[in-house]
Coordinates of C-alpha atoms and ligand atoms in Angstrom, one line a residue:
M291 CA 86.2 45.5 149.3
R292 CA 83.2 43.7 150.7
V293 CA 80.1 45.7 151.1
I294 CA 79.2 46.0 154.8
P295 CA 75.6 46.8 155.8
A296 CA 75.2 50.3 157.1
V297 CA 74.5 49.5 160.8
L298 CA 77.3 47.1 161.1
C299 CA 79.5 49.7 159.4
L300 CA 78.5 52.3 161.9
L301 CA 79.3 49.9 164.8
L302 CA 82.7 48.9 163.3
C303 CA 83.5 52.5 162.6
Q304 CA 83.0 53.4 166.3
I305 CA 85.1 50.5 167.5
F306 CA 87.8 51.3 164.9
S307 CA 87.8 54.9 165.7
S308 CA 88.7 54.1 169.3
Y309 CA 91.5 51.9 168.0
A310 CA 92.6 54.7 165.7
Q311 CA 92.9 57.0 168.7
Q312 CA 94.9 54.5 170.5
A313 CA 97.1 54.3 167.4
Q314 CA 98.0 58.0 168.0
P315 CA 100.0 58.2 171.2
S316 CA 98.6 60.8 173.5
V317 CA 101.8 61.3 175.5
K318 CA 103.1 64.9 175.4
N319 CA 105.8 65.5 172.9
S320 CA 109.3 65.9 174.2
P321 CA 111.5 66.6 171.3
T322 CA 115.2 65.9 171.8
I323 CA 117.9 67.6 169.9
I324 CA 120.6 65.0 169.5
S325 CA 124.1 66.3 168.8
T326 CA 126.7 63.6 168.9
G327 CA 129.3 65.4 166.9
K328 CA 130.4 65.9 163.4
D329 CA 129.5 62.5 162.0
D330 CA 126.0 62.5 163.5
P331 CA 125.0 66.1 163.6
W332 CA 121.9 67.5 165.1
W333 CA 120.3 68.5 161.8
Q334 CA 120.0 64.9 160.7
H335 CA 117.5 64.3 163.5
A336 CA 115.9 67.7 163.5
V337 CA 112.5 68.7 162.2
I338 CA 112.7 72.1 160.7
Y339 CA 109.7 74.5 160.6
E340 CA 109.5 77.4 158.2
V341 CA 108.1 80.6 159.8
Y342 CA 107.0 83.4 157.5
P343 CA 107.3 86.2 160.1
R344 CA 104.8 88.6 158.5
S345 CA 102.1 86.0 158.8
F346 CA 102.9 84.0 162.0
Q347 CA 101.8 86.1 164.9
D348 CA 101.3 89.9 165.4
S349 CA 102.2 91.1 168.9
N350 CA 101.7 94.9 168.4
N351 CA 98.5 95.0 166.5
D352 CA 99.8 96.6 163.3
G353 CA 98.5 93.7 161.2
I354 CA 102.0 92.3 160.5
G355 CA 103.6 89.4 162.3
D356 CA 106.7 90.1 164.3
I357 CA 109.5 88.7 166.4
K358 CA 107.7 89.0 169.7
G359 CA 104.8 87.2 168.1
I360 CA 107.1 84.3 167.1
E361 CA 108.5 84.2 170.6
S362 CA 105.0 83.9 172.1
R363 CA 104.4 80.8 170.0
L364 CA 107.6 79.0 170.7
Q365 CA 105.9 76.8 173.3
Y366 CA 103.4 75.8 170.7
L367 CA 106.2 74.7 168.4
K368 CA 107.9 72.9 171.2
D369 CA 104.7 71.0 172.0
L370 CA 104.3 70.2 168.3
G371 CA 107.7 68.6 168.2
I372 CA 109.8 71.1 166.3
D373 CA 113.6 71.2 166.7
A374 CA 114.5 74.2 164.5
I375 CA 112.8 77.2 162.9
W376 CA 113.9 78.7 159.7
I377 CA 112.7 82.3 159.7
T378 CA 112.4 84.0 156.3
P379 CA 114.2 87.4 156.1
M380 CA 113.5 89.9 158.8
Y381 CA 116.3 92.3 157.9
P382 CA 115.5 95.9 157.0
S383 CA 114.0 95.9 153.5
P384 CA 111.8 98.0 151.3
Q385 CA 109.7 94.8 151.2
V386 CA 109.3 94.7 147.4
D387 CA 109.9 91.0 147.7
F388 CA 108.7 90.9 151.3
G389 CA 112.2 90.7 152.8
Y390 CA 114.1 89.0 150.0
D391 CA 115.3 92.5 149.0
I392 CA 117.7 93.4 151.9
S393 CA 119.0 96.9 152.5
D394 CA 120.9 96.1 155.7
Y395 CA 122.1 92.6 156.5
E396 CA 123.1 93.2 160.1
A397 CA 119.9 94.7 161.5
I398 CA 116.2 93.9 162.0
D399 CA 113.4 95.6 160.1
P400 CA 111.6 97.8 162.7
Q401 CA 108.3 96.4 161.5
Y402 CA 109.4 93.0 163.0
G403 CA 111.0 94.5 166.1
T404 CA 114.5 95.2 167.3
M405 CA 117.8 93.4 167.6
G406 CA 117.0 93.1 171.3
D407 CA 113.8 91.3 170.4
F408 CA 115.8 89.0 168.1
D409 CA 118.3 88.2 170.9
V410 CA 115.5 87.4 173.3
L411 CA 113.9 85.1 170.6
L412 CA 117.1 83.3 170.1
K413 CA 117.7 82.8 173.8
T414 CA 114.1 81.7 174.5
A415 CA 114.1 79.3 171.6
N416 CA 117.4 77.8 172.6
S417 CA 116.3 77.4 176.2
L418 CA 113.3 75.3 174.8
G419 CA 115.7 73.3 172.6
I420 CA 114.6 75.0 169.4
R421 CA 117.4 76.2 167.1
V422 CA 117.1 79.3 164.9
I423 CA 118.1 79.2 161.2
M424 CA 118.4 82.5 159.4
D425 CA 117.5 83.1 155.8
I426 CA 120.4 84.6 153.9
V427 CA 120.1 86.2 150.5
L428 CA 123.5 86.0 148.9
N429 CA 122.6 86.3 145.2
H430 CA 121.2 89.9 145.3
T431 CA 120.5 92.9 147.6
S432 CA 117.9 95.5 147.5
D433 CA 118.5 98.5 145.2
Q434 CA 118.2 100.5 148.4
N435 CA 121.2 98.8 149.9
P436 CA 124.0 101.3 150.4
W437 CA 126.3 99.0 148.5
F438 CA 124.2 99.3 145.4
K439 CA 123.6 103.0 145.9
E440 CA 127.4 103.4 145.9
S441 CA 127.8 101.1 143.0
A442 CA 125.3 103.0 140.9
S443 CA 126.7 106.4 141.8
S444 CA 129.4 106.4 139.1
L445 CA 131.2 104.3 136.6
N446 CA 134.4 104.4 138.7
N447 CA 133.0 104.0 142.1
P448 CA 135.0 101.4 144.1
K449 CA 131.9 99.3 144.5
R450 CA 131.0 99.5 140.8
D451 CA 132.2 95.9 140.3
W452 CA 130.2 94.6 143.3
Y453 CA 127.2 94.2 140.9
I454 CA 126.9 93.1 137.3
W455 CA 127.0 96.2 135.1
R456 CA 127.1 96.0 131.3
D457 CA 126.7 98.2 128.2
G458 CA 123.7 97.8 126.1
K459 CA 123.9 96.1 122.7
N460 CA 122.5 97.8 119.5
G461 CA 120.5 100.3 121.6
S462 CA 118.9 97.5 123.7
Y463 CA 119.6 95.0 126.5
P464 CA 123.1 93.4 126.7
N465 CA 121.5 90.0 125.9
N466 CA 118.3 88.0 126.1
W467 CA 118.5 86.9 129.8
Q468 CA 115.1 87.0 131.5
S469 CA 114.2 87.7 135.1
W470 CA 112.5 84.8 136.9
F471 CA 109.8 87.3 137.7
G472 CA 109.2 88.4 134.1
H473 CA 110.7 90.4 131.3
S474 CA 114.3 91.3 130.7
A475 CA 116.8 90.6 133.5
W476 CA 118.6 93.9 132.7
T477 CA 117.5 97.4 133.8
L478 CA 119.1 100.6 132.4
D479 CA 120.5 103.0 134.9
P480 CA 120.1 106.4 133.1
K481 CA 122.7 108.1 135.2
T482 CA 125.6 105.9 134.1
N483 CA 124.0 104.7 130.9
Q484 CA 124.7 101.0 131.8
Y485 CA 122.4 98.1 132.5
Y486 CA 122.5 96.2 135.8
Y487 CA 121.5 92.5 136.0
H488 CA 118.8 91.1 138.3
Y489 CA 117.7 87.5 138.2
F490 CA 114.6 88.6 140.2
Y491 CA 112.8 91.9 140.5
T492 CA 114.4 95.1 139.1
Q493 CA 114.8 96.2 142.7
Q494 CA 117.0 93.2 143.4
P495 CA 120.3 93.7 141.7
D496 CA 122.6 90.7 141.5
L497 CA 125.9 90.8 143.3
N498 CA 129.1 90.0 141.5
W499 CA 130.4 86.9 143.3
R500 CA 133.6 86.9 141.2
N501 CA 134.6 90.0 143.2
P502 CA 136.5 88.8 146.3
E503 CA 135.3 91.9 148.3
V504 CA 131.7 90.8 147.9
R505 CA 132.5 87.3 149.2
K506 CA 134.4 88.8 152.1
A507 CA 131.5 91.1 153.0
M508 CA 129.0 88.3 152.8
Y509 CA 131.1 85.9 154.9
G510 CA 131.5 88.7 157.5
I511 CA 127.7 89.0 157.7
M512 CA 127.3 85.3 158.1
R513 CA 129.8 85.4 160.9
Y514 CA 127.9 88.2 162.6
W515 CA 124.8 86.0 162.9
L516 CA 126.7 82.8 163.7
D517 CA 128.5 84.7 166.5
K518 CA 125.1 85.5 167.9
G519 CA 124.4 81.8 168.1
V520 CA 122.1 81.0 165.1
S521 CA 122.3 77.4 164.0
G522 CA 122.8 78.0 160.3
F523 CA 121.3 79.4 157.1
R524 CA 118.8 78.7 154.5
M525 CA 120.5 80.1 151.5
D526 CA 118.2 81.8 149.1
A527 CA 118.5 81.2 145.3
V528 CA 122.1 80.1 145.6
S529 CA 122.4 78.2 142.4
R530 CA 122.1 81.6 140.7
L531 CA 125.2 83.3 142.2
F532 CA 127.2 83.3 138.9
E533 CA 126.4 84.2 135.3
D534 CA 128.3 83.6 132.1
V535 CA 131.0 86.3 131.8
E536 CA 130.7 86.3 128.0
L537 CA 126.9 86.9 128.2
H538 CA 125.9 84.2 125.8
D539 CA 122.2 84.3 125.0
D540 CA 120.0 81.7 126.8
P541 CA 118.3 79.2 124.5
Y542 CA 114.6 79.7 123.9
L543 CA 112.1 76.9 124.7
P544 CA 108.7 76.5 123.1
G545 CA 105.8 78.7 124.3
Y546 CA 105.3 81.7 126.5
N547 CA 105.2 82.2 130.2
A548 CA 102.5 83.8 132.4
F549 CA 104.2 87.2 132.0
G550 CA 103.9 86.9 128.2
D551 CA 107.7 86.3 127.6
R552 CA 109.1 83.5 125.5
N553 CA 110.0 80.5 127.6
I554 CA 113.7 80.3 128.1
Q555 CA 116.2 77.9 129.6
H556 CA 118.3 79.7 132.2
K557 CA 121.4 78.0 130.9
Y558 CA 123.9 80.8 131.4
T559 CA 122.6 82.2 134.7
D560 CA 122.1 79.1 136.8
D561 CA 124.3 76.3 138.2
L562 CA 127.6 77.6 136.9
P563 CA 130.5 75.5 138.2
E564 CA 132.0 78.4 140.2
V565 CA 129.2 78.1 142.7
H566 CA 130.9 75.1 144.2
D567 CA 133.9 77.2 145.2
V568 CA 131.6 79.4 147.2
F569 CA 129.8 76.4 148.8
R570 CA 133.2 75.1 149.9
E571 CA 134.1 78.4 151.4
L572 CA 130.8 78.7 153.1
R573 CA 131.1 75.2 154.5
K574 CA 134.5 75.9 155.9
L575 CA 133.1 78.9 157.6
A576 CA 130.1 77.0 159.1
D577 CA 132.4 74.1 160.2
S578 CA 134.6 76.6 162.1
Y579 CA 131.7 77.0 164.6
P580 CA 131.3 74.5 167.5
N581 CA 127.5 74.3 167.3
H582 CA 127.7 72.6 163.8
P583 CA 125.6 75.2 161.9
V584 CA 123.7 73.8 159.0
L585 CA 123.7 75.1 155.4
I586 CA 120.4 74.5 153.6
A587 CA 120.3 75.4 149.9
E588 CA 117.2 76.4 148.0
A589 CA 118.1 74.0 145.2
D590 CA 115.4 73.6 142.6
E591 CA 117.6 71.4 140.6
P592 CA 116.3 69.6 137.5
T593 CA 117.8 66.1 138.4
I594 CA 119.1 64.3 141.4
G595 CA 122.5 64.3 139.7
D596 CA 122.5 68.1 139.9
L597 CA 121.1 68.2 143.4
S598 CA 123.8 65.7 144.5
K599 CA 126.6 68.0 143.3
M600 CA 125.6 70.5 146.0
Y601 CA 126.7 68.1 148.7
G602 CA 130.3 68.4 147.3
A603 CA 132.5 65.6 146.1
Q604 CA 134.1 65.4 149.5
S605 CA 130.9 66.2 151.4
D606 CA 132.4 69.6 151.9
E607 CA 129.6 71.8 150.5
V608 CA 126.0 72.1 151.5
Q609 CA 124.6 69.7 154.1
L610 CA 121.0 70.0 153.1
P611 CA 120.0 70.9 149.5
M612 CA 116.2 71.0 149.5
D613 CA 114.7 68.3 147.4
F614 CA 112.3 70.2 145.1
Q615 CA 111.7 67.1 142.9
I616 CA 109.9 65.3 145.7
A617 CA 108.2 68.5 146.8
D618 CA 106.8 69.0 143.3
V619 CA 105.6 65.6 142.1
N620 CA 102.2 67.2 142.3
E621 CA 100.3 64.0 142.0
L622 CA 99.8 61.0 144.3
S623 CA 101.8 58.4 142.4
A624 CA 103.4 55.5 144.2
P625 CA 105.8 54.7 141.3
R626 CA 107.0 58.3 141.1
F627 CA 107.6 58.8 144.8
R628 CA 109.3 55.4 145.0
K629 CA 111.6 56.3 142.2
L630 CA 112.5 59.7 143.6
F631 CA 113.0 58.5 147.1
A632 CA 115.2 55.7 145.8
E633 CA 117.2 58.2 143.8
V634 CA 117.9 60.6 146.6
E635 CA 118.7 57.7 148.9
N636 CA 121.3 56.6 146.4
N637 CA 122.6 60.0 145.5
P638 CA 126.2 59.7 144.3
A639 CA 127.5 62.1 147.1
H640 CA 125.8 60.0 149.8
G641 CA 124.3 63.2 151.0
W642 CA 121.6 63.5 153.6
P643 CA 118.1 64.1 152.1
E644 CA 115.9 67.0 153.0
Y645 CA 112.2 66.8 152.3
F646 CA 109.4 69.3 152.2
F647 CA 106.1 69.8 150.4
S648 CA 105.1 73.4 151.0
N649 CA 106.8 76.7 151.4
H650 CA 106.2 80.4 150.9
D651 CA 106.7 80.3 147.1
Q652 CA 104.2 77.6 146.0
V653 CA 100.6 76.5 146.4
R654 CA 100.2 74.6 149.6
Q655 CA 100.3 70.8 149.7
W656 CA 96.6 70.7 150.6
E657 CA 95.6 71.7 147.1
R658 CA 98.5 70.3 145.2
Y659 CA 98.0 66.7 146.5
G660 CA 94.3 66.8 147.5
D661 CA 91.9 65.3 145.1
G662 CA 89.0 67.6 146.2
A663 CA 87.1 64.7 147.8
H664 CA 89.6 63.1 150.3
N665 CA 91.8 66.1 151.1
A666 CA 91.7 65.6 154.9
Q667 CA 92.7 62.0 154.5
I668 CA 95.4 62.9 152.0
A669 CA 96.8 65.6 154.2
K670 CA 97.5 62.9 156.8
L671 CA 99.0 60.7 154.2
M672 CA 101.3 63.5 153.1
A673 CA 102.4 64.1 156.7
V674 CA 103.4 60.4 156.9
L675 CA 105.3 60.7 153.6
E676 CA 107.1 63.8 154.8
L677 CA 108.0 62.7 158.3
M678 CA 108.7 59.0 158.2
P679 CA 111.5 58.6 155.5
R680 CA 115.2 58.9 156.3
G681 CA 116.1 62.5 156.0
T682 CA 115.4 65.9 157.5
P683 CA 111.8 67.1 157.0
Q684 CA 111.0 70.7 156.7
M685 CA 107.4 71.8 157.4
Y686 CA 105.7 75.1 156.5
Y687 CA 103.7 77.0 159.0
G688 CA 100.1 76.0 159.0
E689 CA 100.5 72.7 157.1
E690 CA 100.0 70.9 160.5
I691 CA 96.5 72.3 160.7
G692 CA 95.7 71.9 157.0
M693 CA 95.9 75.5 155.9
R694 CA 94.7 76.1 152.4
T695 CA 96.0 78.4 149.7
T696 CA 93.7 81.4 149.5
E697 CA 94.4 83.4 146.4
P698 CA 93.4 87.0 146.1
A699 CA 90.1 87.3 144.3
R700 CA 90.8 90.7 142.6
K701 CA 94.0 92.1 141.0
E702 CA 93.7 95.2 143.3
D703 CA 94.1 92.9 146.3
V704 CA 97.4 91.4 145.2
R705 CA 100.4 92.2 147.3
D706 CA 103.1 90.1 145.7
P707 CA 104.3 92.0 142.6
I708 CA 104.5 88.9 140.4
G709 CA 100.8 88.5 140.9
I710 CA 100.2 92.0 139.5
T711 CA 102.5 91.5 136.5
G712 CA 101.2 88.0 135.8
W713 CA 97.5 88.5 136.6
P714 CA 95.3 86.5 136.0
K715 CA 97.5 83.6 134.9
E716 CA 100.0 84.1 137.8
K717 CA 98.2 85.4 140.9
G718 CA 101.4 85.6 142.9
R719 CA 102.2 84.0 146.2
D720 CA 99.9 85.7 148.6
G721 CA 97.6 82.7 148.7
E722 CA 100.2 80.5 150.6
R723 CA 101.2 83.4 152.9
T724 CA 98.0 84.2 154.7
P725 CA 98.0 84.6 158.4
M726 CA 98.4 81.6 160.7
Q727 CA 95.1 80.4 162.0
W728 CA 95.4 80.1 165.8
S729 CA 91.8 80.2 167.0
P730 CA 88.2 80.4 165.9
A731 CA 88.1 84.0 167.0
S732 CA 86.5 86.2 164.3
P733 CA 87.7 87.9 162.2
N734 CA 91.4 87.4 162.6
A735 CA 91.8 84.0 164.0
G736 CA 94.1 85.2 166.9
F737 CA 96.8 86.3 164.4
T738 CA 96.1 90.0 165.3
S739 CA 93.5 92.0 167.1
P740 CA 90.0 91.7 165.7
S741 CA 89.9 95.4 165.0
V742 CA 93.0 95.4 162.8
T743 CA 93.2 94.8 159.1
P744 CA 95.9 92.2 158.7
W745 CA 98.4 92.6 155.8
L746 CA 96.7 89.7 154.0
P747 CA 93.2 88.6 154.9
V748 CA 92.6 85.7 157.2
P749 CA 90.9 82.9 155.2
P750 CA 87.2 82.4 156.1
N751 CA 87.8 78.7 157.0
A752 CA 89.8 79.8 160.1
R753 CA 86.6 79.2 162.1
T754 CA 87.1 75.5 161.8
V755 CA 90.7 75.1 160.6
N756 CA 92.7 76.5 163.5
V757 CA 95.1 75.4 166.3
E758 CA 92.7 75.8 169.2
T759 CA 89.9 73.8 167.6
E760 CA 92.2 71.1 166.3
K761 CA 94.0 70.7 169.7
S762 CA 90.9 69.4 171.3
D763 CA 89.9 67.0 168.5
P764 CA 91.8 63.7 168.9
N765 CA 91.4 62.9 165.2
S766 CA 92.6 66.3 163.9
L767 CA 95.4 66.8 161.5
L768 CA 97.3 68.7 164.2
N769 CA 97.2 65.8 166.6
F770 CA 98.1 63.4 163.8
Y771 CA 101.3 65.5 163.1
K772 CA 102.1 65.5 166.9
A773 CA 101.8 61.8 167.0
L774 CA 104.1 61.4 164.0
L775 CA 106.6 63.9 165.3
R776 CA 106.7 62.2 168.7
L777 CA 107.4 58.9 166.9
R778 CA 110.2 60.5 164.9
H779 CA 111.9 61.5 168.1
T780 CA 111.5 58.3 170.0
E781 CA 111.5 55.4 167.7
P782 CA 115.2 54.3 167.1
A783 CA 114.5 53.0 163.6
L784 CA 113.1 56.4 162.6
L785 CA 116.0 58.2 164.1
S786 CA 118.8 56.1 162.6
G787 CA 117.4 53.3 160.6
S788 CA 118.1 52.8 156.9
Y789 CA 115.5 53.2 154.2
V790 CA 114.5 50.1 152.3
T791 CA 111.9 50.1 149.6
I792 CA 109.4 47.2 149.7
N793 CA 106.8 45.9 147.2
P794 CA 108.8 47.7 144.4
D795 CA 106.3 47.0 141.7
D796 CA 103.0 48.1 143.3
Q797 CA 101.3 50.7 141.3
H798 CA 99.2 52.1 144.1
V799 CA 100.9 51.5 147.4
F800 CA 104.2 53.1 148.2
A801 CA 105.8 51.2 151.1
F802 CA 109.1 51.2 152.8
L803 CA 110.9 50.0 155.8
R804 CA 113.0 51.9 158.3
R805 CA 115.4 49.2 159.3
L806 CA 117.8 49.1 162.3
P807 CA 121.2 47.7 161.7
A808 CA 121.4 43.9 162.1
G809 CA 122.0 42.9 165.6
S810 CA 120.7 46.1 167.2
H811 CA 117.9 45.9 169.7
G812 CA 114.6 47.4 168.8
R813 CA 112.1 47.1 166.1
D814 CA 111.9 48.1 162.5
V815 CA 109.2 50.5 161.3
L816 CA 107.2 49.8 158.2
V817 CA 105.3 52.5 156.4
A818 CA 102.6 51.8 153.8
L819 CA 100.7 54.5 151.8
N820 CA 97.8 53.8 149.5
M821 CA 98.1 56.6 147.0
S822 CA 94.9 55.6 145.2
S823 CA 91.2 56.3 145.6
Q824 CA 90.5 52.6 145.8
S825 CA 90.9 50.3 148.6
Q826 CA 94.0 48.1 148.1
T827 CA 94.7 44.6 149.6
I828 CA 98.4 44.0 149.7
Q829 CA 101.0 41.6 151.0
L830 CA 103.6 43.8 152.7
R831 CA 106.8 41.9 152.1
V832 CA 109.4 42.6 154.8
P833 CA 112.7 41.4 153.5
D834 CA 114.5 38.5 155.2
A835 CA 111.5 38.0 157.5
K836 CA 109.5 34.8 158.0
H837 CA 106.0 36.0 157.8
G838 CA 103.7 34.9 160.6
S839 CA 106.6 35.0 163.0
L840 CA 106.7 38.8 163.0
R841 CA 105.2 40.8 165.8
V842 CA 103.2 43.7 164.3
K843 CA 102.0 46.8 166.1
V844 CA 100.2 49.7 164.5
L845 CA 101.8 52.9 165.7
V846 CA 99.9 55.5 163.7
S847 CA 97.4 55.4 160.9
N848 CA 95.1 57.8 159.2
Y849 CA 92.2 55.3 159.2
A850 CA 90.5 53.1 161.6
V851 CA 92.7 50.0 161.9
P852 CA 92.4 47.4 164.7
M853 CA 95.9 47.6 166.2
S854 CA 96.4 44.0 166.9
S855 CA 95.0 42.5 163.8
L856 CA 97.0 44.1 161.0
D857 CA 98.0 41.2 158.8
L858 CA 101.1 41.9 156.7
D859 CA 100.2 39.0 154.4
Q860 CA 96.9 40.6 153.6
T861 CA 96.8 44.3 154.6
I862 CA 93.7 46.2 153.5
L863 CA 94.5 49.8 153.0
P864 CA 91.4 52.0 152.4
P865 CA 91.5 54.8 149.8
F866 CA 94.5 57.1 150.7
G867 CA 95.1 55.0 153.8
A868 CA 98.5 55.4 155.5
V869 CA 99.8 53.2 158.2
V870 CA 103.0 53.2 160.3
V871 CA 103.7 49.8 161.9
A872 CA 106.4 48.5 164.2
V873 CA 107.6 45.0 163.2
E874 CA 110.0 42.8 165.2
Ligands
GLC16 C1 113.7 82.7 146.7 C2 112.6 83.0 147.7 C3 111.5 83.8 147.1 C4 112.1 85.1 146.6 C5 113.3 84.8 145.6 C6 114.1 86.0 145.3 O1 113.2 81.9 145.7 O2 112.2 81.8 148.3 O3 110.5 84.1 148.0 O4 111.2 85.8 145.9 O5 114.2 83.9 146.1 O6 114.8 86.4 146.5

């Protein structure tokens, strides 16, 4: 890049920053939920937003977020451009795993409110055009669930076979299977002298999905929520529903994990073929409802081939398996993103992609993709990467304002049990679950009353990183997200255009086109992302187009770019520059 004298640079920056503002439409968002039937369902056009209820908004000043709190923020989500919220579990639970240990699947935990509150939330959300997606934990229950209590009560209890019980071997565990959360996956029940299996915490015994009564009970629960009008489920840990009946030992891998256990491949407890029978049954159930409920699978699959199987050979299984491979690239690499997006685009099942970068289980994208020097710029680039490809994007609360991961400083502050077992190597997931930062108000950022101690501390940066402050800054990340979300809902090429990779060999710039079908009216949308810390000059090669004859208009960019003068033959992208351009 040419070196520009400081004064000139200042002047140009001022001019450009006004262009950049123009490049972000200021019109109010008006998200539309488009539902045109089975072949073009609403969830293909929806933007999903994950709400972690403990941390979103506290309405009764007990330091824990709740349903009424979520309800009070629906208008914010509507203005942002959200079409559906996925709420992590709010069912009664001992909260060992903060809701993922359910003791009653057809009720609401009193700390979050009442069923009446939930009904009001659902109604209000729907009246705003926001759908509600429940989180359903099919793999396991809480050990305080009456089913497990019955099952554990005697060897011949009718519910004994609802869970996985086995005798020990040579005075020890039945085999070497390990819990995802550390140590053996078997716990001895002294009363009946058998071990029960738990893929996760000891307090989360796995259900036996080979037992038809378990399936019937779970499907009944799902109907209960669908009858209320929810729009689908995010299905927790579903690849783990079945385990090898012969209890083969899992193979060991080199090294040790944060809990001090030998690394292991979960070969006999993950992705067993029977899971597809369940997916088909679940899909039939979902398809029997007129509002086209969606099934989203937590699918941290090792390859796109494995992920693709979740759609089903006849597209009769899960509509949206979450793409963890794209979420976890964990470096800004144009070749890697290009390859992975191409793979999911060409998945053998022709399934619809679902993208995300952050959730309640992993370090936020701010740290995983930021380079420490350009994080604010990179956060905008990541927003473009998440929201512009073909597929359903899923956001995590707070990513739109650039919330950081704030890990506990001391072991005694940790709330997530794996952070206690794994300290200091594994500090748990508290860091990405801190309260939503609504306002600069000290000390609790509008999450709860200032006099209350929230369940997790509000990060100190809330004074500057918060909704209220960012709302009034035209160049904020929040307003950038709004601009992108508005585009997603209004630009035909982004709603229904295909995805075409361009400049396939570029090492630094990841670029693609959202292309309308030939003959249709409207314009294509070109997206270019400089994933390097150096400025890049690139010829953006739009296929089948005669360059020079194209009309080009910058729609959104994360840098100051003069709208009229972007030259596709010689586009200069600054470090981590991202631009969305209409071409016709
Ligand atoms: C899923 C959830 C995670 C939970 C685990 C056990 O991975 O996302 O938060 O701890 O399942 O239910």
